[in-house]
């Protein structure tokens, strides 16, 4: 099933939780609604599920209007053909696993044999065979999560809505469930809408990421595009750990570095460089060399190592240059210690430019748009 939000707005008193949302989700996509607390992602999901009603705009599922703020049209949650998994899982504590999974089928009056067959199928699919006679209190967090998913999928749900379902799990279980959800999506081909504030969940699972801020959609694109070509300064700062270093001409701390980079750039149109007010550099784009070494075709600037933070697979290096703080990321031991003087090196194609409004300056995108108009 496809999903369409058309100019959807939702207020709670004087607070605008979702502000004019336009979002189209194609059938069979795995979409993560991503953003900080209070950005409107859970409200968006609840409106789609039918638990909240929009003040303006309409929501369509497979072309059918399920909520319309102008006309008042509304389809009850149970009639939308959507499965919803809450953060708390909401399993019936007095029912066995099998009863929890099959309860919705009982209410729909499925024949006993058909119901039992469906429950067995789902337990096998979600790898919880043999747990049918246990109760939720006898299960691990990951097992409870699988039971909640099975229950939502039982009626043949084509759209699955997940509201931060992994936040209660420890790190190892979260990793396992990310892989399980991705496998499940590839196997079933359902449309999935997943709410999270964890960018790693969005990057590893989603086919598309919708980044939200203050109720407004900031960018909607495949995860690697969101990371590699952030639409604005907010997305650039939000995606990535450590975050992108942002050097602004309007910040006295970073102004000198920003001017140094912009004076050096020669592989971008002069108009782009003239419009730029902020330069972004991902940590993995920063190379470190001994002072005075050959920079080749890269921007080079001196810096001082302030800290080296090993994570096991990577090393995060905190740098200070001209009073500004930047982070570099190395996949091999950088053999640096606090106080070391180094040169930072960055290639031109690894720089991100943003204008005075914080929007991305992208010459290639503008060229494509121009070609489209000329055609």
Tab-separated table of C-alpha atoms in Angstrom:
chain	number	residue	atom	x	y	z
A	1	UNK	CA	0.000	0.000	0.000
A	2	UNK	CA	1.121	3.548	-0.765
A	3	UNK	CA	0.734	6.416	1.709
A	4	UNK	CA	0.217	10.101	0.977
A	5	UNK	CA	0.208	13.078	3.357
A	6	UNK	CA	-1.205	16.211	1.706
A	7	UNK	CA	-0.540	19.535	3.498
A	8	UNK	CA	-1.192	17.882	6.876
A	9	UNK	CA	-1.140	20.084	9.983
A	10	UNK	CA	-1.777	19.053	13.583
A	11	UNK	CA	-1.919	21.383	16.592
A	12	UNK	CA	-2.112	20.676	20.295
A	13	UNK	CA	-3.376	23.937	21.777
A	14	UNK	CA	-0.914	26.612	20.714
A	15	UNK	CA	1.762	24.088	19.707
A	16	UNK	CA	2.054	23.108	16.042
A	17	UNK	CA	3.212	19.482	16.172
A	18	UNK	CA	3.088	18.861	12.397
A	19	UNK	CA	3.213	21.803	10.024
A	20	UNK	CA	2.009	21.432	6.416
A	21	UNK	CA	3.475	17.975	5.855
A	22	UNK	CA	3.658	16.748	2.246
A	23	UNK	CA	5.048	13.227	2.060
A	24	UNK	CA	4.512	10.390	-0.405
A	25	UNK	CA	5.556	6.862	0.546
A	26	UNK	CA	5.550	4.350	-2.286
A	27	UNK	CA	4.296	0.814	-1.818
A	28	UNK	CA	6.840	-1.596	-0.380
A	29	UNK	CA	9.233	1.041	0.987
A	30	UNK	CA	10.792	1.016	4.460
A	31	UNK	CA	10.580	4.630	5.617
A	32	UNK	CA	12.105	5.983	8.814
A	33	UNK	CA	10.634	9.163	10.296
A	34	UNK	CA	13.756	10.576	11.918
A	35	UNK	CA	14.348	13.583	14.123
A	36	UNK	CA	14.898	14.866	17.659
A	37	UNK	CA	12.259	14.699	20.383
A	38	UNK	CA	9.320	16.991	19.657
A	39	UNK	CA	9.885	17.137	15.885
A	40	UNK	CA	6.446	15.653	15.061
A	41	UNK	CA	7.417	12.162	13.923
A	42	UNK	CA	5.272	10.234	16.442
A	43	UNK	CA	2.311	12.557	15.846
A	44	UNK	CA	2.663	11.861	12.118
A	45	UNK	CA	2.579	8.119	12.763
A	46	UNK	CA	-0.407	8.414	15.106
A	47	UNK	CA	-2.363	10.384	12.501
A	48	UNK	CA	-1.611	7.697	9.941
A	49	UNK	CA	-2.763	5.025	12.407
A	50	UNK	CA	-5.986	6.937	13.110
A	51	UNK	CA	-5.135	7.714	16.748
A	52	UNK	CA	-4.983	11.463	16.045
A	53	UNK	CA	-6.984	13.575	13.600
A	54	UNK	CA	-5.352	16.310	11.466
A	55	UNK	CA	-6.539	19.901	11.796
A	56	UNK	CA	-5.844	20.494	8.130
A	57	UNK	CA	-4.938	18.410	5.094
A	58	UNK	CA	-5.665	14.793	4.271
A	59	UNK	CA	-4.059	11.385	4.519
A	60	UNK	CA	-4.511	8.698	1.872
A	61	UNK	CA	-3.702	4.991	2.115
A	62	UNK	CA	-3.624	3.235	-1.243
A	63	UNK	CA	-5.539	6.164	-2.731
A	64	UNK	CA	-8.343	6.038	-0.150
A	65	UNK	CA	-8.815	9.075	2.095
A	66	UNK	CA	-8.557	7.875	5.694
A	67	UNK	CA	-8.424	11.325	7.372
A	68	UNK	CA	-9.453	14.721	6.031
A	69	UNK	CA	-9.145	17.821	8.207
A	70	UNK	CA	-11.365	19.879	5.890
A	71	UNK	CA	-14.310	17.528	5.354
A	72	UNK	CA	-14.052	15.536	8.584
A	73	UNK	CA	-13.839	12.227	6.696
A	74	UNK	CA	-12.336	9.556	8.946
A	75	UNK	CA	-11.741	5.819	8.698
A	76	UNK	CA	-11.524	3.993	12.029
A	77	UNK	CA	-8.065	2.608	12.943
A	78	UNK	CA	-9.234	-1.013	12.735
A	79	UNK	CA	-10.542	-0.457	9.198
A	80	UNK	CA	-7.327	0.995	7.743
A	81	UNK	CA	-5.514	-2.300	7.221
A	82	UNK	CA	-2.508	-1.112	9.216
A	83	UNK	CA	-0.513	-2.916	11.908
A	84	UNK	CA	0.865	-0.861	14.810
A	85	UNK	CA	3.657	-1.857	17.214
A	86	UNK	CA	4.090	0.422	20.217
A	87	UNK	CA	7.289	1.150	22.106
A	88	UNK	CA	5.924	-0.870	25.061
A	89	UNK	CA	4.782	-3.803	22.807
A	90	UNK	CA	1.384	-3.870	24.651
A	91	UNK	CA	1.171	-7.662	24.891
A	92	UNK	CA	-1.641	-9.225	26.921
A	93	UNK	CA	0.125	-10.514	30.082
A	94	UNK	CA	-2.525	-13.187	30.811
A	95	UNK	CA	-2.373	-14.693	27.302
A	96	UNK	CA	0.210	-17.097	25.930
A	97	UNK	CA	2.377	-16.138	22.989
A	98	UNK	CA	0.127	-18.090	20.631
A	99	UNK	CA	-3.012	-16.400	21.981
A	100	UNK	CA	-1.401	-12.957	21.745
A	101	UNK	CA	-0.500	-13.533	18.101
A	102	UNK	CA	-3.850	-15.041	17.192
A	103	UNK	CA	-6.105	-12.753	19.230
A	104	UNK	CA	-6.852	-10.410	16.333
A	105	UNK	CA	-7.721	-13.401	14.188
A	106	UNK	CA	-10.153	-14.614	16.847
A	107	UNK	CA	-11.966	-11.278	16.803
A	108	UNK	CA	-12.163	-11.543	13.019
A	109	UNK	CA	-13.688	-15.016	13.438
A	110	UNK	CA	-11.033	-16.920	11.549
A	111	UNK	CA	-11.626	-20.714	11.721
A	112	UNK	CA	-9.521	-22.440	14.374
A	113	UNK	CA	-7.390	-24.508	11.991
A	114	UNK	CA	-6.674	-21.532	9.733
A	115	UNK	CA	-5.835	-19.399	12.760
A	116	UNK	CA	-3.460	-21.974	14.238
A	117	UNK	CA	-1.756	-22.393	10.874
A	118	UNK	CA	-1.229	-18.648	10.575
A	119	UNK	CA	0.180	-18.414	14.115
A	120	UNK	CA	2.608	-21.267	13.415
A	121	UNK	CA	3.664	-19.612	10.150
A	122	UNK	CA	4.423	-16.309	11.862
A	123	UNK	CA	6.280	-17.894	14.785
A	124	UNK	CA	8.481	-19.708	12.269
A	125	UNK	CA	9.006	-16.548	10.199
A	126	UNK	CA	10.042	-14.553	13.279
A	127	UNK	CA	12.087	-17.390	14.766
A	128	UNK	CA	10.104	-17.843	17.968
A	129	UNK	CA	9.069	-21.447	17.404
A	130	UNK	CA	8.564	-23.352	20.625
A	131	UNK	CA	7.489	-20.276	22.601
A	132	UNK	CA	3.762	-20.558	21.863
A	133	UNK	CA	2.785	-21.669	25.380
A	134	UNK	CA	4.911	-19.151	27.253
A	135	UNK	CA	3.610	-15.877	28.702
A	136	UNK	CA	5.103	-12.439	27.973
A	137	UNK	CA	6.737	-12.254	31.418
A	138	UNK	CA	8.725	-15.379	30.520
A	139	UNK	CA	10.226	-13.806	27.388
A	140	UNK	CA	13.282	-11.635	26.750
A	141	UNK	CA	12.838	-8.150	25.323
A	142	UNK	CA	13.769	-9.330	21.844
A	143	UNK	CA	11.300	-12.211	22.016
A	144	UNK	CA	8.521	-9.851	23.159
A	145	UNK	CA	9.350	-7.606	20.217
A	146	UNK	CA	8.995	-10.514	17.806
A	147	UNK	CA	5.635	-11.503	19.337
A	148	UNK	CA	4.375	-7.921	18.913
A	149	UNK	CA	5.474	-7.930	15.274
A	150	UNK	CA	3.825	-11.302	14.652
A	151	UNK	CA	0.568	-10.083	16.176
A	152	UNK	CA	0.550	-7.006	13.919
A	153	UNK	CA	1.284	-9.087	10.826
A	154	UNK	CA	-1.234	-11.843	11.613
A	155	UNK	CA	-4.255	-10.458	9.697
A	156	UNK	CA	-2.160	-10.023	6.536
A	157	UNK	CA	-1.265	-6.398	7.217
A	158	UNK	CA	0.196	-4.581	4.194
A	159	UNK	CA	1.441	-1.578	6.173
A	160	UNK	CA	3.359	-1.889	9.428
A	161	UNK	CA	3.748	1.129	11.728
A	162	UNK	CA	6.508	0.984	14.339
A	163	UNK	CA	6.862	3.635	17.060
A	164	UNK	CA	10.445	3.443	18.421
A	165	UNK	CA	10.043	-0.288	19.076
A	166	UNK	CA	13.738	-0.933	19.756
A	167	UNK	CA	14.375	1.774	22.346
A	168	UNK	CA	13.806	-0.573	25.300
A	169	UNK	CA	16.355	-3.143	24.106
A	170	UNK	CA	20.040	-3.318	24.953
A	171	UNK	CA	22.640	-2.616	22.261
A	172	UNK	CA	23.107	-6.246	21.187
A	173	UNK	CA	19.355	-6.912	20.939
A	174	UNK	CA	18.836	-3.667	19.005
A	175	UNK	CA	21.406	-4.828	16.463
A	176	UNK	CA	19.731	-8.231	16.157
A	177	UNK	CA	16.277	-6.685	15.731
A	178	UNK	CA	17.513	-4.226	13.093
A	179	UNK	CA	18.742	-7.185	11.058
A	180	UNK	CA	15.486	-9.056	11.748
A	181	UNK	CA	13.287	-6.154	10.638
A	182	UNK	CA	15.327	-5.662	7.458
A	183	UNK	CA	15.107	-9.395	6.689
A	184	UNK	CA	11.361	-9.335	7.358
A	185	UNK	CA	10.851	-6.389	5.024
A	186	UNK	CA	12.860	-8.026	2.236
A	187	UNK	CA	10.870	-11.254	2.699
A	188	UNK	CA	7.362	-9.762	2.879
A	189	UNK	CA	7.690	-6.551	0.859
A	190	UNK	CA	5.335	-4.701	3.226
A	191	UNK	CA	5.295	-0.935	3.477
A	192	UNK	CA	6.911	-0.040	6.810
A	193	UNK	CA	6.869	3.336	8.572
A	194	UNK	CA	9.304	3.382	11.465
A	195	UNK	CA	9.665	6.228	13.983
A	196	UNK	CA	13.097	6.723	15.541
A	197	UNK	CA	15.458	9.379	16.871
A	198	UNK	CA	18.401	7.020	16.289
A	199	UNK	CA	20.151	7.875	13.022
A	200	UNK	CA	21.987	4.529	13.012
A	201	UNK	CA	18.645	2.689	12.924
A	202	UNK	CA	17.529	4.857	10.022
A	203	UNK	CA	20.792	4.451	8.103
A	204	UNK	CA	20.963	0.676	8.485
A	205	UNK	CA	17.319	-0.282	7.870
A	206	UNK	CA	15.472	2.275	5.769
A	207	UNK	CA	15.058	2.512	2.020
A	208	UNK	CA	14.081	6.161	2.577
A	209	UNK	CA	14.565	8.580	5.473
A	210	UNK	CA	12.257	11.498	6.279
A	211	UNK	CA	14.145	13.946	8.506
A	212	UNK	CA	11.828	16.207	10.518
A	213	UNK	CA	12.344	19.312	12.616
A	214	UNK	CA	9.727	21.401	14.437
A	215	UNK	CA	6.935	19.595	12.609
A	216	UNK	CA	8.360	20.240	9.146
A	217	UNK	CA	9.942	17.850	6.692
A	218	UNK	CA	13.584	18.773	6.089
A	219	UNK	CA	14.614	16.075	3.611
A	220	UNK	CA	13.181	12.843	2.183
A	221	UNK	CA	15.644	10.611	0.364
A	222	UNK	CA	17.542	7.301	0.589
A	223	UNK	CA	19.756	7.231	3.711
A	224	UNK	CA	23.106	7.476	1.907
A	225	UNK	CA	21.841	10.513	-0.018
A	226	UNK	CA	20.675	12.180	3.200
A	227	UNK	CA	24.104	11.547	4.714
A	228	UNK	CA	26.153	12.406	1.632
A	229	UNK	CA	24.103	15.378	0.380
A	230	UNK	CA	22.267	16.905	3.363
A	231	UNK	CA	19.615	19.380	2.261
A	232	UNK	CA	20.447	21.965	4.907
A	233	UNK	CA	22.592	22.726	7.941
A	234	UNK	CA	20.164	21.018	10.328
A	235	UNK	CA	20.277	17.713	8.448
A	236	UNK	CA	24.062	17.998	8.074
A	237	UNK	CA	24.474	18.446	11.823
A	238	UNK	CA	21.884	15.807	12.787
A	239	UNK	CA	23.159	12.995	10.551
A	240	UNK	CA	26.484	11.531	11.581
A	241	UNK	CA	28.382	10.679	14.746
A	242	UNK	CA	30.571	12.573	15.256
A	243	UNK	CA	28.559	15.310	13.583
A	244	UNK	CA	29.715	17.231	10.538
A	245	UNK	CA	31.999	20.136	11.410
A	246	UNK	CA	30.315	23.363	10.313
A	247	UNK	CA	32.465	26.430	9.676
A	248	UNK	CA	30.340	29.563	9.410
A	249	UNK	CA	31.300	33.029	8.203
A	250	UNK	CA	28.774	34.354	10.718
A	251	UNK	CA	30.522	32.769	13.715
A	252	UNK	CA	33.601	34.564	15.052
A	253	UNK	CA	35.071	31.253	16.222
A	254	UNK	CA	34.909	29.547	12.816
A	255	UNK	CA	35.020	32.568	10.474
A	256	UNK	CA	38.760	32.415	9.784
A	257	UNK	CA	38.678	28.717	8.882
A	258	UNK	CA	35.609	29.166	6.695
A	259	UNK	CA	37.290	31.979	4.743
A	260	UNK	CA	40.431	29.867	4.331
A	261	UNK	CA	38.409	27.036	2.782
A	262	UNK	CA	36.369	29.303	0.498
A	263	UNK	CA	39.476	31.111	-0.780
A	264	UNK	CA	41.004	27.732	-1.679
A	265	UNK	CA	38.027	26.221	-3.542
A	266	UNK	CA	38.591	26.269	-7.292
A	267	UNK	CA	36.544	23.284	-8.513
A	268	UNK	CA	33.133	24.835	-7.825
A	269	UNK	CA	31.331	27.579	-9.762
A	270	UNK	CA	32.362	31.027	-8.513
A	271	UNK	CA	28.685	31.840	-7.859
A	272	UNK	CA	28.377	28.888	-5.472
A	273	UNK	CA	31.431	29.960	-3.509
A	274	UNK	CA	30.171	33.548	-3.377
A	275	UNK	CA	26.800	32.409	-1.991
A	276	UNK	CA	28.311	30.122	0.646
A	277	UNK	CA	28.100	31.213	4.279
A	278	UNK	CA	28.825	27.834	5.867
A	279	UNK	CA	31.248	25.063	4.942
A	280	UNK	CA	30.640	21.527	6.199
A	281	UNK	CA	33.275	18.794	6.566
A	282	UNK	CA	32.500	15.201	7.575
A	283	UNK	CA	34.960	13.712	10.125
A	284	UNK	CA	35.963	10.886	7.770
A	285	UNK	CA	36.909	13.476	5.105
A	286	UNK	CA	39.668	14.987	7.262
A	287	UNK	CA	43.101	13.470	6.768
A	288	UNK	CA	45.965	14.156	9.172
A	289	UNK	CA	49.606	14.596	8.168
A	290	UNK	CA	52.824	15.877	9.686
A	291	UNK	CA	53.051	19.693	9.406
A	292	UNK	CA	54.539	20.817	6.121
A	293	UNK	CA	53.926	17.563	4.225
A	294	UNK	CA	52.720	17.652	0.627
A	295	UNK	CA	48.989	18.411	0.440
A	296	UNK	CA	48.551	17.696	-3.263
A	297	UNK	CA	45.197	19.000	-4.444
A	298	UNK	CA	43.768	19.246	-0.929
A	299	UNK	CA	42.978	22.160	1.364
A	300	UNK	CA	45.457	22.152	4.221
A	301	UNK	CA	45.389	23.922	7.581
A	302	UNK	CA	47.323	23.487	10.828
A	303	UNK	CA	45.610	22.100	13.930
A	304	UNK	CA	46.355	20.752	17.386
A	305	UNK	CA	45.198	17.330	18.600
A	306	UNK	CA	43.143	17.773	21.780
A	307	UNK	CA	42.044	14.168	22.343
A	308	UNK	CA	42.137	10.740	20.699
A	309	UNK	CA	39.106	8.572	21.482
A	310	UNK	CA	39.407	4.902	20.447
A	311	UNK	CA	36.078	3.112	19.886
A	312	UNK	CA	37.509	-0.285	18.957
A	313	UNK	CA	37.007	-0.203	15.206
A	314	UNK	CA	37.707	3.538	14.783
A	315	UNK	CA	39.507	6.445	16.379
A	316	UNK	CA	37.781	9.809	16.900
A	317	UNK	CA	40.242	12.714	16.978
A	318	UNK	CA	39.215	16.057	18.461
A	319	UNK	CA	41.123	18.924	16.828
A	320	UNK	CA	41.420	22.624	17.510
A	321	UNK	CA	42.335	25.067	14.775
A	322	UNK	CA	42.069	28.862	14.981
A	323	UNK	CA	39.864	28.441	18.109
A	324	UNK	CA	37.420	26.213	16.206
A	325	UNK	CA	36.833	22.575	17.206
A	326	UNK	CA	36.638	19.875	14.501
A	327	UNK	CA	36.472	16.086	14.620
A	328	UNK	CA	38.328	13.637	12.408
A	329	UNK	CA	37.643	9.910	12.087
A	330	UNK	CA	40.329	7.311	11.398
A	331	UNK	CA	39.986	3.582	10.712
A	332	UNK	CA	43.627	2.928	11.633
A	333	UNK	CA	45.521	3.958	14.745
A	334	UNK	CA	46.465	7.610	14.051
A	335	UNK	CA	49.463	7.384	16.421
A	336	UNK	CA	48.667	10.821	17.802
A	337	UNK	CA	48.445	12.129	21.350
A	338	UNK	CA	47.041	15.280	22.909
A	339	UNK	CA	49.134	18.319	22.043
A	340	UNK	CA	50.467	17.005	18.715
A	341	UNK	CA	50.646	19.543	15.910
A	342	UNK	CA	49.269	18.261	12.608
A	343	UNK	CA	48.008	19.444	9.236
A	344	UNK	CA	44.372	18.811	8.329
A	345	UNK	CA	43.821	17.903	4.672
A	346	UNK	CA	40.475	17.809	2.830
A	347	UNK	CA	39.647	17.245	-0.845
A	348	UNK	CA	37.374	19.753	-2.564
A	349	UNK	CA	34.694	17.222	-3.475
A	350	UNK	CA	34.302	16.360	0.232
A	351	UNK	CA	33.242	19.883	1.199
A	352	UNK	CA	29.584	20.836	1.669
A	353	UNK	CA	28.445	24.406	1.010
A	354	UNK	CA	25.376	26.080	2.529
A	355	UNK	CA	23.893	29.519	1.870
A	356	UNK	CA	22.772	32.247	4.275
A	357	UNK	CA	19.486	30.435	4.902
A	358	UNK	CA	21.289	27.208	5.759
A	359	UNK	CA	20.221	25.483	2.523
A	360	UNK	CA	22.569	23.291	0.529
A	361	UNK	CA	24.322	24.811	-2.478
A	362	UNK	CA	24.540	22.053	-5.061
A	363	UNK	CA	25.792	22.972	-8.511
A	364	UNK	CA	25.010	19.553	-10.002
A	365	UNK	CA	21.404	19.658	-8.832
A	366	UNK	CA	20.993	23.168	-10.211
A	367	UNK	CA	22.503	22.098	-13.530
A	368	UNK	CA	20.065	19.202	-13.789
A	369	UNK	CA	17.154	21.553	-13.041
A	370	UNK	CA	18.392	23.976	-15.731
A	371	UNK	CA	18.676	21.207	-18.299
A	372	UNK	CA	15.130	20.139	-17.427
A	373	UNK	CA	13.793	23.664	-18.033
A	374	UNK	CA	15.681	23.998	-21.338
A	375	UNK	CA	14.382	20.636	-22.517
